[in-house]
Coordinates of C-alpha atoms in Angstrom, one line a residue:
X1 CA 100.7 270.4 13.7
X2 CA 102.6 267.7 12.0
X3 CA 101.3 265.5 9.2
X4 CA 100.5 262.7 11.4
X5 CA 98.3 264.7 13.6
X6 CA 96.5 266.1 10.4
X7 CA 96.1 262.4 9.0
X8 CA 94.6 261.3 12.5
X9 CA 92.3 264.3 12.7
X10 CA 91.2 263.8 8.8
X11 CA 90.4 260.0 9.8
X12 CA 88.5 261.0 12.7
X13 CA 86.3 263.4 10.9
X14 CA 85.7 260.7 8.5
X15 CA 84.7 258.0 11.1
X16 CA 82.3 260.3 12.7
X17 CA 80.7 261.4 9.5
X18 CA 80.6 257.8 8.0
X19 CA 79.1 256.5 11.0
X20 CA 76.2 258.7 11.1
X21 CA 75.5 258.6 7.6
X22 CA 75.7 254.8 7.7
X23 CA 73.1 255.0 10.6
X24 CA 70.9 257.4 8.7
X25 CA 71.0 254.9 5.7
X26 CA 70.0 252.0 7.9
X27 CA 67.3 253.9 9.6
X28 CA 63.6 254.5 8.6
X29 CA 61.2 257.2 9.6
X30 CA 58.7 254.5 10.8
X31 CA 61.5 252.9 13.1
X32 CA 62.3 256.4 14.5
X33 CA 58.6 257.1 14.9
X34 CA 58.0 253.7 16.8
X35 CA 61.1 254.9 19.3
X36 CA 59.5 258.3 19.6
X37 CA 55.8 257.0 20.3
X38 CA 56.9 254.6 23.0
X39 CA 57.0 257.2 25.7
X40 CA 58.0 255.1 28.4
X41 CA 60.9 253.4 26.8
X42 CA 61.9 256.6 25.3
X43 CA 61.8 258.7 28.6
X44 CA 63.7 255.8 30.6
X45 CA 66.4 255.3 28.0
X46 CA 67.0 258.9 27.6
X47 CA 67.2 259.3 31.3
X48 CA 69.5 256.4 31.7
X49 CA 72.0 257.3 28.9
X50 CA 71.8 261.0 29.1
X51 CA 71.7 261.6 33.0
X52 CA 72.4 258.5 35.1
X53 CA 75.2 257.1 33.2
X54 CA 77.1 260.5 33.1
X55 CA 76.6 260.9 36.8
X56 CA 77.8 257.2 37.3
X57 CA 80.9 258.0 35.2
X58 CA 81.6 261.2 37.6
X59 CA 81.0 258.9 40.6
X60 CA 83.2 256.0 39.4
X61 CA 85.9 258.5 38.4
X62 CA 85.8 260.1 42.0
X63 CA 85.5 256.5 43.8
X64 CA 88.7 255.3 42.0
X65 CA 90.7 258.4 42.5
X66 CA 91.6 258.6 38.8
X67 CA 94.2 261.3 37.9
X68 CA 93.2 264.4 35.7
X69 CA 93.5 262.7 32.3
X70 CA 91.6 259.4 33.4
X71 CA 89.0 261.3 35.1
X72 CA 88.5 263.6 32.0
X73 CA 88.5 260.6 29.6
X74 CA 85.9 258.7 31.8
X75 CA 83.5 261.8 32.2
X76 CA 83.7 262.5 28.2
X77 CA 82.8 258.7 27.4
X78 CA 80.1 258.7 30.0
X79 CA 78.4 261.6 28.9
X80 CA 78.5 260.5 25.2
X81 CA 75.9 257.9 24.3
X82 CA 74.8 256.5 20.9
X83 CA 78.0 254.7 20.1
X84 CA 77.6 252.7 16.7
X85 CA 78.8 249.5 18.4
X86 CA 75.8 249.5 20.4
X87 CA 73.8 248.3 17.3
X88 CA 76.4 245.6 16.9
X89 CA 75.9 244.5 20.3
X90 CA 72.3 244.0 19.7
X91 CA 73.2 241.8 16.7
X92 CA 75.6 239.8 18.8
X93 CA 73.2 239.2 21.7
X94 CA 70.3 238.3 19.2
X95 CA 68.3 241.2 20.7
X96 CA 65.7 243.7 19.5
X97 CA 68.0 245.1 16.6
X98 CA 65.4 247.3 15.1
X99 CA 64.9 249.0 18.3
X100 CA 68.3 249.1 19.5
X101 CA 69.4 250.6 16.1
X102 CA 66.7 253.3 16.2
X103 CA 67.5 254.2 19.8
X104 CA 71.4 254.2 19.3
X105 CA 70.8 256.8 16.4
X106 CA 68.3 258.9 18.4
X107 CA 70.8 259.1 21.3
X108 CA 73.7 259.9 19.1
X109 CA 71.7 262.8 17.6
X110 CA 70.3 264.1 21.0
X111 CA 73.7 263.8 22.4
X112 CA 75.5 265.7 20.1
X113 CA 73.8 268.7 21.6
X114 CA 73.7 267.6 25.2
X115 CA 77.4 266.3 25.4
X116 CA 79.0 269.6 25.8
X117 CA 76.8 271.1 28.4
X118 CA 76.8 267.8 30.5
X119 CA 80.4 266.9 30.3
X120 CA 81.5 270.5 30.8
X121 CA 79.2 270.9 33.7
X122 CA 80.6 267.7 35.5
X123 CA 84.2 268.7 34.9
X124 CA 83.5 272.3 36.3
X125 CA 81.9 271.1 39.3
X126 CA 84.5 268.2 40.0
X127 CA 87.2 271.0 39.5
X128 CA 89.6 268.5 37.6
X129 CA 92.6 270.2 36.5
X130 CA 93.5 273.9 36.1
X131 CA 90.1 275.3 35.3
X132 CA 89.5 272.9 32.7
X133 CA 86.3 273.5 30.8
X134 CA 84.8 272.8 27.3
X135 CA 83.8 275.4 24.7
X136 CA 80.1 274.2 24.7
X137 CA 79.1 276.2 21.5
X138 CA 82.0 275.4 19.7
X139 CA 81.4 271.6 20.5
X140 CA 77.7 271.7 19.7
X141 CA 78.6 273.3 16.4
X142 CA 81.0 270.5 15.5
X143 CA 78.8 267.9 16.5
X144 CA 75.9 269.3 14.6
X145 CA 78.1 269.4 11.6
X146 CA 79.8 266.0 12.0
X147 CA 77.0 264.0 13.3
X148 CA 73.4 265.4 12.7
X149 CA 74.1 266.5 9.1
X150 CA 75.2 263.1 7.9
X151 CA 72.7 261.4 9.5
X152 CA 70.0 263.8 8.2
X153 CA 71.2 263.0 4.8
X154 CA 71.5 259.4 5.1
X155 CA 68.0 259.2 6.4
X156 CA 66.5 261.3 3.5
X157 CA 68.4 259.1 1.1
X158 CA 66.9 256.1 2.8
X159 CA 63.2 257.6 2.7
X160 CA 63.4 259.0 -1.0
X161 CA 65.8 256.5 -2.6
X162 CA 65.6 253.2 -0.8
X163 CA 67.3 251.2 -3.2
X164 CA 70.1 253.5 -3.4
X165 CA 70.4 253.7 0.5
X166 CA 70.5 249.8 0.8
X167 CA 73.2 249.6 -1.9
X168 CA 75.2 252.1 -0.2
X169 CA 74.8 251.2 3.4
X170 CA 77.3 248.0 3.3
X171 CA 80.1 250.5 2.0
X172 CA 79.4 253.2 4.5
X173 CA 79.4 250.7 7.3
X174 CA 82.7 249.3 6.1
X175 CA 84.2 252.8 6.2
X176 CA 82.7 253.2 9.6
X177 CA 84.5 250.1 10.9
X178 CA 87.7 250.7 9.2
X179 CA 88.2 254.0 10.2
X180 CA 87.0 253.3 13.9
X181 CA 89.9 250.6 14.1
X182 CA 92.1 253.3 12.5
X183 CA 91.2 255.8 15.0
X184 CA 91.5 253.4 17.9
X185 CA 94.9 252.2 16.7
X186 CA 96.1 255.7 16.3
X187 CA 95.0 256.7 19.6
X188 CA 96.9 253.6 21.1
X189 CA 100.0 254.2 18.9
X190 CA 100.2 258.0 19.5
X191 CA 99.8 257.6 23.1
X192 CA 101.4 254.2 23.9
X193 CA 103.7 255.5 26.6
X194 CA 100.5 256.7 28.3
X195 CA 98.5 253.6 27.6
X196 CA 101.4 251.5 29.2
X197 CA 101.6 253.5 32.1
X198 CA 97.8 252.6 32.6
X199 CA 98.1 248.9 32.5
X200 CA 97.0 247.6 35.7
X201 CA 95.8 251.0 36.8
X202 CA 92.6 252.2 38.1
X203 CA 91.7 254.0 34.9
X204 CA 91.4 250.6 32.9
X205 CA 89.4 249.1 35.9
X206 CA 87.1 252.2 36.0
X207 CA 86.4 251.9 32.2
X208 CA 85.5 248.4 32.7
X209 CA 83.4 248.9 35.6
X210 CA 81.5 252.0 33.8
X211 CA 80.6 249.6 31.0
X212 CA 79.3 246.9 33.3
X213 CA 77.1 249.4 35.3
X214 CA 75.8 251.2 32.3
X215 CA 74.9 247.8 30.9
X216 CA 72.8 247.0 34.0
X217 CA 71.3 250.6 34.2
X218 CA 70.2 250.5 30.6
X219 CA 68.6 247.1 31.2
X220 CA 66.8 248.2 34.1
X221 CA 65.6 251.4 32.8
X222 CA 63.7 250.0 29.9
X223 CA 60.4 248.6 29.1
X224 CA 59.1 245.6 27.2
X225 CA 60.4 242.0 26.8
X226 CA 63.7 240.8 28.4
X227 CA 65.4 240.7 24.9
X228 CA 64.4 244.5 24.3
X229 CA 65.5 245.5 28.0
X230 CA 69.0 243.8 27.3
X231 CA 69.4 245.4 24.1
X232 CA 69.0 248.8 25.7
X233 CA 71.5 247.6 28.2
X234 CA 73.9 247.2 25.3
X235 CA 73.0 250.5 23.8
X236 CA 73.9 252.2 27.1
X237 CA 77.2 250.2 27.7
X238 CA 78.8 251.2 24.4
X239 CA 79.5 255.1 24.2
X240 CA 80.0 257.2 21.1
X241 CA 83.7 257.9 20.7
X242 CA 83.0 260.8 18.3
X243 CA 82.3 263.6 20.7
X244 CA 85.0 262.8 23.3
X245 CA 87.5 263.1 20.3
X246 CA 86.2 266.5 19.4
X247 CA 86.2 267.5 22.8
X248 CA 89.8 266.7 23.2
X249 CA 90.7 268.4 20.0
X250 CA 89.1 271.5 21.0
X251 CA 89.6 271.7 24.7
X252 CA 92.8 270.0 25.4
X253 CA 94.7 270.4 22.1
X254 CA 94.6 266.7 21.6
X255 CA 96.8 266.2 24.8
X256 CA 98.3 262.5 24.4
X257 CA 97.6 261.8 28.2
X258 CA 94.0 262.4 27.8
X259 CA 93.9 260.7 24.3
X260 CA 95.7 257.6 26.1
X261 CA 93.3 257.4 28.8
X262 CA 90.4 257.7 26.3
X263 CA 91.8 254.6 24.4
X264 CA 92.2 252.9 27.6
X265 CA 88.7 253.4 28.7
X266 CA 87.3 252.6 25.2
X267 CA 89.2 249.2 24.9
X268 CA 88.2 248.4 28.6
X269 CA 84.7 249.2 28.0
X270 CA 84.4 247.0 25.0
X271 CA 86.2 244.2 26.8
X272 CA 83.4 244.2 29.4
X273 CA 80.3 244.7 27.1
X274 CA 81.3 242.2 24.3
X275 CA 81.4 238.9 26.6
X276 CA 78.1 240.1 28.0
X277 CA 76.4 240.2 24.9
X278 CA 77.9 237.1 23.4
X279 CA 76.7 235.1 26.6
X280 CA 73.2 236.6 26.1
X281 CA 73.3 235.7 22.2
X282 CA 74.6 232.1 23.4
X283 CA 71.9 231.7 25.7
X284 CA 69.1 232.6 23.3
X285 CA 70.7 230.4 20.5
X286 CA 70.3 227.5 22.9
X287 CA 66.7 228.5 23.9
X288 CA 65.6 228.5 20.3
X289 CA 67.6 225.4 18.9

């Protein structure tokens, strides 16, 4: 493994851990309790993100006839809810930020355990590649260490040392944002030939369609006001890049074609979700002006 690959892996680990630590610092136990106790919202959101969207990712990949790398990337992304940018979309659309952030954290925590079985089951059933499957036990262990542990630490700091948590949160969020851009840039640069070959391809279109459909599903399968429901739509549209990156490293040896397809799917997904959130935020600003 060369020095650049080691550096990329280190930055990826920092990104995942910093994102979950920042999420823990920014989450209160009452906010999590409010999500847990709203059973209709909880059950519908879990159904949308952990079952419906992964199955839609499989269906879209099959419908578009994606090649193996694109198929794998789309299924991994679809099976991984709880992306930190979901909370940012809540802010962009002037939505229910508290509920959105709490649900994003909850989904990321739960998906750290469900991602492996769901994505592995889909890939095995779809018979993509030459017997490709994920080491579920290794993936669950990796996600527990990289996601659940930092989140739990941040949550405890917020609960027992609130002032420290509030002072640390901006720095942790900055590290998360910067390392996310570094990871995305690294994927694009390291796999630029694969990304270029995907320009105008069905893989980019499939990522765009998945994000739009996930936004719609997340909105429809939610309860409460329109503001809260579209907030849940934004949470569903932005998936968590951490588990797919870990899966590619564990199961596919950081194969460049899969990394390139993953970068393409992520970029096209953000290109779909951000304008939707911006339009919603603009309309809400106009209605309150």
